[in-house]
Amino acid sequence: MNQIFLNNDTVAVARALLGQELTYSDGHTQYQGLIVETEAYLGERDAASHAFKGRRTIRNEALYGPRGSIYVYTMRGLFLLNFITEAKNKPRGVLIRGLEPTAGLAQMIQNRHGKTGAELTNGPGKLTQAINLHTLAYNGQQLGSVPLNLSRQQIQQPQLIRALPRIGVPNKGRWTEANLRFVVWGNPYVSKMPKSAIDWQNRGWQNEKTNHG
DNA sequence: GTGATGATTGGCT
DNA sequence: GCCAATCATCACG
C-alpha cells in the first residue's frame, strides 16, 4: 500500500495527496493527473460525512473499509471518488476534487464533450467524467488492485497548501466553517481559484519541470 | 467573473 | 416525497 495511508490521520492524508499522480485505465485509454484539491471527511462526528452519527447502509458501506481502499458514490448521476484513510470501521476518507491532467488529455476532452482547460477536471464529478470512471465496482477494493492507482512517489510538491471550507456543505455550523478542503494554491484546476491567484508559470508547484502545454 | 437557478438520478425515511 | 460531498447555463455588470 502507498506510504501516504500509513499517516493514520485523515487531514494529513488529504494534504499528502496533493501532488500525487492518480492513474486510471478504462481498458482503452490510460488517464493520469496530479491531485490538486482534496476534502477530508471525519466520520461519525462530522455532520457533512455520509457516516454522520454512524449511519451505515449498503450505499456507504465502503466508507467503513480499510485504509487505502476506494469509496465511490453517485450523486445526481455523477460519480465521486474517495479514498479511505483510517482503520477498518473508522469511516473516514478524502474526496478527490481536482486533477491537473498529465496523460490522456485528448480523450478527456472527448469524454467531457469538448470542454477544455480547467473545466475538464476542476470538480469531483467533472474529473470522474473526464477519466471515464463511472462504476461502483471498485468500492471496497484497494488502490492498485484495480486499474485505479497512485504513483509511488510524489510527482510534484506544492509551493503552498491552503486549507479552506468544504464546498457544498451548507447549514452545518462549525462543520460548514471547518477548513477541511486542501488546495494547491495557484493551480488553475482547483475549484473557484481566483483568477488573480492563478500561477500560470508553475501552476503552484515547486521546481516545475514538465510543460503539459 | 460572480451569483442564482433548474436539471436530474438514486437512496433513504 | 425529500434531499444530496454537483454541474451547466444564463443573467447580469
PDB file of C-alpha atoms (C1' of nucleotides) in Angstrom:
ATOM      1  CA  MET A   1       0.000   0.000   0.000  1.00  0.00           C
ATOM      2  CA  ASN A   2       1.055   3.577  -0.630  1.00  0.00           C
ATOM      3  CA  GLN A   3       3.004   5.048   2.323  1.00  0.00           C
ATOM      4  CA  ILE A   4       0.639   8.015   2.459  1.00  0.00           C
ATOM      5  CA  PHE A   5      -2.061   5.929   4.083  1.00  0.00           C
ATOM      6  CA  LEU A   6       0.207   4.998   6.991  1.00  0.00           C
ATOM      7  CA  ASN A   7      -0.217   8.537   8.335  1.00  0.00           C
ATOM      8  CA  ASN A   8      -3.262   7.352  10.304  1.00  0.00           C
ATOM      9  CA  ASP A   9      -4.657  10.881  10.148  1.00  0.00           C
ATOM     10  CA  THR A  10      -7.253  11.880   7.568  1.00  0.00           C
ATOM     11  CA  VAL A  11      -6.181  15.522   7.400  1.00  0.00           C
ATOM     12  CA  ALA A  12      -2.539  14.539   6.942  1.00  0.00           C
ATOM     13  CA  VAL A  13      -3.529  12.187   4.129  1.00  0.00           C
ATOM     14  CA  ALA A  14      -5.663  14.882   2.475  1.00  0.00           C
ATOM     15  CA  ARG A  15      -2.621  17.180   2.412  1.00  0.00           C
ATOM     16  CA  ALA A  16      -0.153  14.484   1.386  1.00  0.00           C
ATOM     17  CA  LEU A  17      -2.249  13.508  -1.612  1.00  0.00           C
ATOM     18  CA  LEU A  18      -1.673  16.922  -3.213  1.00  0.00           C
ATOM     19  CA  GLY A  19       0.950  16.470  -5.917  1.00  0.00           C
ATOM     20  CA  GLN A  20       0.427  12.727  -6.144  1.00  0.00           C
ATOM     21  CA  GLU A  21      -0.445  11.333  -9.534  1.00  0.00           C
ATOM     22  CA  LEU A  22      -3.679   9.411  -9.989  1.00  0.00           C
ATOM     23  CA  THR A  23      -3.664   6.794 -12.735  1.00  0.00           C
ATOM     24  CA  TYR A  24      -6.627   5.044 -14.296  1.00  0.00           C
ATOM     25  CA  SER A  25      -7.135   2.808 -17.303  1.00  0.00           C
ATOM     26  CA  ASP A  26     -10.603   2.215 -18.699  1.00  0.00           C
ATOM     27  CA  GLY A  27      -9.210  -0.562 -20.883  1.00  0.00           C
ATOM     28  CA  HIS A  28      -8.853   1.767 -23.833  1.00  0.00           C
ATOM     29  CA  THR A  29      -7.048   4.880 -22.605  1.00  0.00           C
ATOM     30  CA  GLN A  30      -4.544   5.445 -19.811  1.00  0.00           C
ATOM     31  CA  TYR A  31      -5.506   8.573 -17.861  1.00  0.00           C
ATOM     32  CA  GLN A  32      -3.222  10.370 -15.419  1.00  0.00           C
ATOM     33  CA  GLY A  33      -3.477  13.542 -13.413  1.00  0.00           C
ATOM     34  CA  LEU A  34      -1.907  15.309 -10.459  1.00  0.00           C
ATOM     35  CA  ILE A  35      -4.197  15.714  -7.467  1.00  0.00           C
ATOM     36  CA  VAL A  36      -4.622  19.433  -6.762  1.00  0.00           C
ATOM     37  CA  GLU A  37      -7.652  19.570  -4.451  1.00  0.00           C
ATOM     38  CA  THR A  38      -8.984  17.273  -1.695  1.00  0.00           C
ATOM     39  CA  GLU A  39     -11.524  17.349   1.116  1.00  0.00           C
ATOM     40  CA  ALA A  40     -11.365  15.469   4.419  1.00  0.00           C
ATOM     41  CA  TYR A  41     -14.480  13.859   5.917  1.00  0.00           C
ATOM     42  CA  LEU A  42     -14.110  12.940   9.558  1.00  0.00           C
ATOM     43  CA  GLY A  43     -16.583  10.161  10.254  1.00  0.00           C
ATOM     44  CA  GLU A  44     -19.384   9.849  12.803  1.00  0.00           C
ATOM     45  CA  ARG A  45     -18.878  13.282  14.347  1.00  0.00           C
ATOM     46  CA  ASP A  46     -18.703  15.181  11.036  1.00  0.00           C
ATOM     47  CA  ALA A  47     -22.170  16.467  10.086  1.00  0.00           C
ATOM     48  CA  ALA A  48     -21.135  16.561   6.425  1.00  0.00           C
ATOM     49  CA  SER A  49     -19.955  12.949   6.321  1.00  0.00           C
ATOM     50  CA  HIS A  50     -22.063  10.140   4.914  1.00  0.00           C
ATOM     51  CA  ALA A  51     -21.186   8.315   8.142  1.00  0.00           C
ATOM     52  CA  PHE A  52     -22.548  11.062  10.414  1.00  0.00           C
ATOM     53  CA  LYS A  53     -23.895   9.559  13.639  1.00  0.00           C
ATOM     54  CA  GLY A  54     -22.722   6.160  12.499  1.00  0.00           C
ATOM     55  CA  ARG A  55     -25.040   5.882   9.516  1.00  0.00           C
ATOM     56  CA  ARG A  56     -24.168   2.700   7.694  1.00  0.00           C
ATOM     57  CA  THR A  57     -26.025   1.432   4.634  1.00  0.00           C
ATOM     58  CA  ILE A  58     -25.270  -0.643   1.551  1.00  0.00           C
ATOM     59  CA  ARG A  59     -24.561   2.556  -0.302  1.00  0.00           C
ATOM     60  CA  ASN A  60     -21.882   3.903   2.067  1.00  0.00           C
ATOM     61  CA  GLU A  61     -20.516   0.564   3.264  1.00  0.00           C
ATOM     62  CA  ALA A  62     -17.165   1.156   1.530  1.00  0.00           C
ATOM     63  CA  LEU A  63     -16.569   4.154   3.828  1.00  0.00           C
ATOM     64  CA  TYR A  64     -16.062   1.609   6.620  1.00  0.00           C
ATOM     65  CA  GLY A  65     -13.344  -0.215   4.712  1.00  0.00           C
ATOM     66  CA  PRO A  66      -9.609  -0.341   5.438  1.00  0.00           C
ATOM     67  CA  ARG A  67      -7.109   2.442   4.713  1.00  0.00           C
ATOM     68  CA  GLY A  68      -6.102   2.726   1.088  1.00  0.00           C
ATOM     69  CA  SER A  69      -9.385   1.350  -0.200  1.00  0.00           C
ATOM     70  CA  ILE A  70     -11.786   3.038  -2.604  1.00  0.00           C
ATOM     71  CA  TYR A  71     -15.200   4.598  -1.969  1.00  0.00           C
ATOM     72  CA  VAL A  72     -17.201   5.750  -4.996  1.00  0.00           C
ATOM     73  CA  TYR A  73     -20.749   7.020  -4.762  1.00  0.00           C
ATOM     74  CA  THR A  74     -23.180   8.638  -7.165  1.00  0.00           C
ATOM     75  CA  MET A  75     -24.905  11.928  -6.840  1.00  0.00           C
ATOM     76  CA  ARG A  76     -27.362  13.275  -9.413  1.00  0.00           C
ATOM     77  CA  GLY A  77     -25.977  10.819 -11.900  1.00  0.00           C
ATOM     78  CA  LEU A  78     -22.314  11.734 -11.287  1.00  0.00           C
ATOM     79  CA  PHE A  79     -19.623   9.559  -9.723  1.00  0.00           C
ATOM     80  CA  LEU A  80     -17.497  10.942  -6.873  1.00  0.00           C
ATOM     81  CA  LEU A  81     -14.197   9.344  -5.892  1.00  0.00           C
ATOM     82  CA  ASN A  82     -12.862   8.969  -2.342  1.00  0.00           C
ATOM     83  CA  PHE A  83     -10.018   7.136  -0.645  1.00  0.00           C
ATOM     84  CA  ILE A  84     -10.404   5.609   2.804  1.00  0.00           C
ATOM     85  CA  THR A  85      -7.837   6.974   5.210  1.00  0.00           C
ATOM     86  CA  GLU A  86      -8.014   5.119   8.521  1.00  0.00           C
ATOM     87  CA  ALA A  87      -8.639   1.716  10.041  1.00  0.00           C
ATOM     88  CA  LYS A  88     -11.479  -0.595   9.103  1.00  0.00           C
ATOM     89  CA  ASN A  89     -14.746   0.521  10.733  1.00  0.00           C
ATOM     90  CA  LYS A  90     -13.404   4.066  11.184  1.00  0.00           C
ATOM     91  CA  PRO A  91     -15.408   5.702   8.387  1.00  0.00           C
ATOM     92  CA  ARG A  92     -13.059   8.493   7.344  1.00  0.00           C
ATOM     93  CA  GLY A  93     -11.951   9.453   3.897  1.00  0.00           C
ATOM     94  CA  VAL A  94     -10.779  12.011   1.410  1.00  0.00           C
ATOM     95  CA  LEU A  95     -12.754  13.243  -1.599  1.00  0.00           C
ATOM     96  CA  ILE A  96     -10.708  13.924  -4.733  1.00  0.00           C
ATOM     97  CA  ARG A  97     -11.959  17.257  -6.081  1.00  0.00           C
ATOM     98  CA  GLY A  98      -9.413  18.409  -8.667  1.00  0.00           C
ATOM     99  CA  LEU A  99      -6.879  16.977 -11.116  1.00  0.00           C
ATOM    100  CA  GLU A 100      -4.267  18.535 -13.361  1.00  0.00           C
ATOM    101  CA  PRO A 101      -4.228  16.235 -16.427  1.00  0.00           C
ATOM    102  CA  THR A 102      -0.863  14.681 -17.335  1.00  0.00           C
ATOM    103  CA  ALA A 103      -1.925  11.880 -19.718  1.00  0.00           C
ATOM    104  CA  GLY A 104      -4.965  11.049 -21.806  1.00  0.00           C
ATOM    105  CA  LEU A 105      -5.823  14.686 -22.381  1.00  0.00           C
ATOM    106  CA  ALA A 106      -7.381  14.292 -25.830  1.00  0.00           C
ATOM    107  CA  GLN A 107      -9.710  11.540 -24.634  1.00  0.00           C
ATOM    108  CA  MET A 108     -10.614  13.581 -21.538  1.00  0.00           C
ATOM    109  CA  ILE A 109     -11.757  16.428 -23.780  1.00  0.00           C
ATOM    110  CA  GLN A 110     -13.917  13.981 -25.699  1.00  0.00           C
ATOM    111  CA  ASN A 111     -15.354  12.465 -22.501  1.00  0.00           C
ATOM    112  CA  ARG A 112     -16.190  15.983 -21.346  1.00  0.00           C
ATOM    113  CA  HIS A 113     -17.996  16.808 -24.584  1.00  0.00           C
ATOM    114  CA  GLY A 114     -15.471  19.306 -25.879  1.00  0.00           C
ATOM    115  CA  LYS A 115     -14.779  21.175 -22.643  1.00  0.00           C
ATOM    116  CA  THR A 116     -11.155  22.256 -22.303  1.00  0.00           C
ATOM    117  CA  GLY A 117      -8.764  23.811 -19.814  1.00  0.00           C
ATOM    118  CA  ALA A 118      -9.754  23.943 -16.154  1.00  0.00           C
ATOM    119  CA  GLU A 119     -13.345  22.955 -16.982  1.00  0.00           C
ATOM    120  CA  LEU A 120     -12.026  19.488 -17.764  1.00  0.00           C
ATOM    121  CA  THR A 121     -11.263  18.389 -14.213  1.00  0.00           C
ATOM    122  CA  ASN A 122     -11.905  21.192 -11.671  1.00  0.00           C
ATOM    123  CA  GLY A 123     -14.644  19.377  -9.776  1.00  0.00           C
ATOM    124  CA  PRO A 124     -15.274  15.910  -8.297  1.00  0.00           C
ATOM    125  CA  GLY A 125     -17.952  14.954 -10.816  1.00  0.00           C
ATOM    126  CA  LYS A 126     -16.100  16.526 -13.698  1.00  0.00           C
ATOM    127  CA  LEU A 127     -12.861  14.629 -13.140  1.00  0.00           C
ATOM    128  CA  THR A 128     -14.515  11.209 -12.975  1.00  0.00           C
ATOM    129  CA  GLN A 129     -16.317  12.025 -16.204  1.00  0.00           C
ATOM    130  CA  ALA A 130     -13.017  13.108 -17.757  1.00  0.00           C
ATOM    131  CA  ILE A 131     -11.246   9.851 -16.876  1.00  0.00           C
ATOM    132  CA  ASN A 132     -14.307   7.761 -17.730  1.00  0.00           C
ATOM    133  CA  LEU A 133     -14.663   6.360 -14.207  1.00  0.00           C
ATOM    134  CA  HIS A 134     -18.354   5.555 -13.987  1.00  0.00           C
ATOM    135  CA  THR A 135     -18.725   2.376 -11.971  1.00  0.00           C
ATOM    136  CA  LEU A 136     -19.267   1.360  -8.368  1.00  0.00           C
ATOM    137  CA  ALA A 137     -17.344  -1.861  -8.969  1.00  0.00           C
ATOM    138  CA  TYR A 138     -14.180  -0.643  -7.204  1.00  0.00           C
ATOM    139  CA  ASN A 139     -15.899   0.005  -3.901  1.00  0.00           C
ATOM    140  CA  GLY A 140     -14.003  -1.615  -1.047  1.00  0.00           C
ATOM    141  CA  GLN A 141     -11.074  -2.553  -3.296  1.00  0.00           C
ATOM    142  CA  GLN A 142      -7.504  -1.453  -2.595  1.00  0.00           C
ATOM    143  CA  LEU A 143      -5.893   1.137  -4.823  1.00  0.00           C
ATOM    144  CA  GLY A 144      -3.594  -0.772  -7.149  1.00  0.00           C
ATOM    145  CA  SER A 145      -5.628  -3.975  -7.021  1.00  0.00           C
ATOM    146  CA  VAL A 146      -7.834  -2.445  -9.736  1.00  0.00           C
ATOM    147  CA  PRO A 147      -6.950  -0.205 -12.739  1.00  0.00           C
ATOM    148  CA  LEU A 148      -7.030   2.794 -10.396  1.00  0.00           C
ATOM    149  CA  ASN A 149      -3.847   3.666  -8.528  1.00  0.00           C
ATOM    150  CA  LEU A 150      -1.455   6.320  -7.260  1.00  0.00           C
ATOM    151  CA  SER A 151       2.092   6.771  -8.480  1.00  0.00           C
ATOM    152  CA  ARG A 152       4.575   5.507  -5.949  1.00  0.00           C
ATOM    153  CA  GLN A 153       6.336   8.811  -5.344  1.00  0.00           C
ATOM    154  CA  GLN A 154       5.193  12.379  -5.040  1.00  0.00           C
ATOM    155  CA  ILE A 155       5.366  13.808  -8.552  1.00  0.00           C
ATOM    156  CA  GLN A 156       5.147  17.476  -7.643  1.00  0.00           C
ATOM    157  CA  GLN A 157       5.497  19.420  -4.421  1.00  0.00           C
ATOM    158  CA  PRO A 158       3.032  22.251  -3.782  1.00  0.00           C
ATOM    159  CA  GLN A 159       4.552  25.679  -3.128  1.00  0.00           C
ATOM    160  CA  LEU A 160       1.707  26.470  -0.760  1.00  0.00           C
ATOM    161  CA  ILE A 161      -1.193  24.374   0.521  1.00  0.00           C
ATOM    162  CA  ARG A 162      -4.185  26.369   1.679  1.00  0.00           C
ATOM    163  CA  ALA A 163      -6.941  24.993   3.935  1.00  0.00           C
ATOM    164  CA  LEU A 164     -10.417  26.325   3.151  1.00  0.00           C
ATOM    165  CA  PRO A 165     -14.055  25.437   3.927  1.00  0.00           C
ATOM    166  CA  ARG A 166     -15.510  22.490   2.042  1.00  0.00           C
ATOM    167  CA  ILE A 167     -17.817  23.070  -0.915  1.00  0.00           C
ATOM    168  CA  GLY A 168     -21.473  22.047  -0.876  1.00  0.00           C
ATOM    169  CA  VAL A 169     -21.787  21.795   2.922  1.00  0.00           C
ATOM    170  CA  PRO A 170     -24.475  24.366   3.875  1.00  0.00           C
ATOM    171  CA  ASN A 171     -26.114  24.932   7.264  1.00  0.00           C
ATOM    172  CA  LYS A 172     -23.877  22.624   9.246  1.00  0.00           C
ATOM    173  CA  GLY A 173     -22.439  25.097  11.728  1.00  0.00           C
ATOM    174  CA  ARG A 174     -18.814  24.504  12.545  1.00  0.00           C
ATOM    175  CA  TRP A 175     -18.669  21.694  10.020  1.00  0.00           C
ATOM    176  CA  THR A 176     -19.593  24.181   7.304  1.00  0.00           C
ATOM    177  CA  GLU A 177     -16.876  26.535   8.540  1.00  0.00           C
ATOM    178  CA  ALA A 178     -14.143  23.950   9.149  1.00  0.00           C
ATOM    179  CA  ASN A 179     -11.122  24.297   6.892  1.00  0.00           C
ATOM    180  CA  LEU A 180     -11.122  20.725   5.644  1.00  0.00           C
ATOM    181  CA  ARG A 181     -10.586  21.447   1.935  1.00  0.00           C
ATOM    182  CA  PHE A 182      -6.951  21.454   0.849  1.00  0.00           C
ATOM    183  CA  VAL A 183      -5.751  23.032  -2.374  1.00  0.00           C
ATOM    184  CA  VAL A 184      -2.541  23.632  -4.291  1.00  0.00           C
ATOM    185  CA  TRP A 185      -2.711  27.392  -4.164  1.00  0.00           C
ATOM    186  CA  GLY A 186      -2.447  28.987  -7.611  1.00  0.00           C
ATOM    187  CA  ASN A 187      -3.286  25.838  -9.566  1.00  0.00           C
ATOM    188  CA  PRO A 188      -5.902  26.504 -12.261  1.00  0.00           C
ATOM    189  CA  TYR A 189      -7.614  23.102 -11.801  1.00  0.00           C
ATOM    190  CA  VAL A 190      -8.764  23.985  -8.262  1.00  0.00           C
ATOM    191  CA  SER A 191     -12.478  24.857  -7.875  1.00  0.00           C
ATOM    192  CA  LYS A 192     -13.111  28.590  -7.554  1.00  0.00           C
ATOM    193  CA  MET A 193      -9.437  29.524  -7.640  1.00  0.00           C
ATOM    194  CA  PRO A 194      -9.456  33.329  -8.068  1.00  0.00           C
ATOM    195  CA  LYS A 195      -8.095  34.238 -11.459  1.00  0.00           C
ATOM    196  CA  SER A 196      -5.797  36.770  -9.843  1.00  0.00           C
ATOM    197  CA  ALA A 197      -4.217  33.972  -7.766  1.00  0.00           C
ATOM    198  CA  ILE A 198      -3.506  31.615 -10.660  1.00  0.00           C
ATOM    199  CA  ASP A 199       0.176  30.876 -11.218  1.00  0.00           C
ATOM    200  CA  TRP A 200       0.285  30.370 -14.985  1.00  0.00           C
ATOM    201  CA  GLN A 201       4.032  29.713 -14.932  1.00  0.00           C
ATOM    202  CA  ASN A 202       4.364  26.885 -12.400  1.00  0.00           C
ATOM    203  CA  ARG A 203       0.707  26.196 -11.569  1.00  0.00           C
ATOM    204  CA  GLY A 204       1.551  26.303  -7.862  1.00  0.00           C
ATOM    205  CA  TRP A 205       4.258  23.634  -7.945  1.00  0.00           C
ATOM    206  CA  GLN A 206       7.832  23.911  -6.770  1.00  0.00           C
ATOM    207  CA  ASN A 207      10.511  23.465  -9.426  1.00  0.00           C
ATOM    208  CA  GLU A 208       8.162  22.772 -12.284  1.00  0.00           C
ATOM    209  CA  LYS A 209       9.966  20.505 -14.762  1.00  0.00           C
ATOM    210  CA  THR A 210       7.482  19.474 -17.387  1.00  0.00           C
ATOM    211  CA  ASN A 211       5.264  21.519 -19.612  1.00  0.00           C
ATOM    212  CA  HIS A 212       1.933  19.957 -20.422  1.00  0.00           C
ATOM    213  CA  GLY A 213       1.073  22.684 -22.909  1.00  0.00           C
TER     214      GLY A 213
ATOM    215  C1'  DG B   1     -16.467  36.841 -13.197  1.00  0.00           C
ATOM    216  C1'  DT B   2     -19.951  36.207  -9.849  1.00  0.00           C
ATOM    217  C1'  DG B   3     -24.280  34.511  -8.255  1.00  0.00           C
ATOM    218  C1'  DA B   4     -28.790  32.259  -8.848  1.00  0.00           C
ATOM    219  C1'  DT B   5     -31.355  28.615 -10.781  1.00  0.00           C
ATOM    220  C1'  DG B   6     -33.024  24.473 -12.919  1.00  0.00           C
ATOM    221  C1'  DA B   7     -31.787  19.760 -14.281  1.00  0.00           C
ATOM    222  C1'  DT B   8     -31.892  15.275 -12.692  1.00  0.00           C
ATOM    223  C1'  DT B   9     -30.506  10.294 -10.558  1.00  0.00           C
ATOM    224  C1'  DG B  10     -30.846   7.339  -6.830  1.00  0.00           C
ATOM    225  C1'  DG B  11     -31.052   6.315  -1.955  1.00  0.00           C
ATOM    226  C1'  DC B  12     -33.369   6.698   2.155  1.00  0.00           C
ATOM    227  C1'  DT B  13     -37.327   7.959   5.531  1.00  0.00           C
TER     228       DT B  13
ATOM    229  C1'  DG C   1     -41.618  12.661  -1.127  1.00  0.00           C
ATOM    230  C1'  DC C   2     -37.379  14.746   0.057  1.00  0.00           C
ATOM    231  C1'  DC C   3     -32.761  15.761  -0.299  1.00  0.00           C
ATOM    232  C1'  DA C   4     -27.911  15.372  -1.780  1.00  0.00           C
ATOM    233  C1'  DA C   5     -19.835  15.847  -0.622  1.00  0.00           C
ATOM    234  C1'  DT C   6     -22.827  18.632  -8.325  1.00  0.00           C
ATOM    235  C1'  DC C   7     -22.910  20.816 -12.924  1.00  0.00           C
ATOM    236  C1'  DA C   8     -24.196  23.776 -16.826  1.00  0.00           C
ATOM    237  C1'  DT C   9     -26.239  27.778 -18.124  1.00  0.00           C
ATOM    238  C1'  DC C  10     -27.868  32.282 -18.062  1.00  0.00           C
ATOM    239  C1'  DA C  11     -28.408  36.762 -16.384  1.00  0.00           C
ATOM    240  C1'  DC C  12     -26.311  40.470 -15.057  1.00  0.00           C
ATOM    241  C1'  DG C  13     -22.448  44.467 -14.990  1.00  0.00           C
TER     242       DG C  13
END
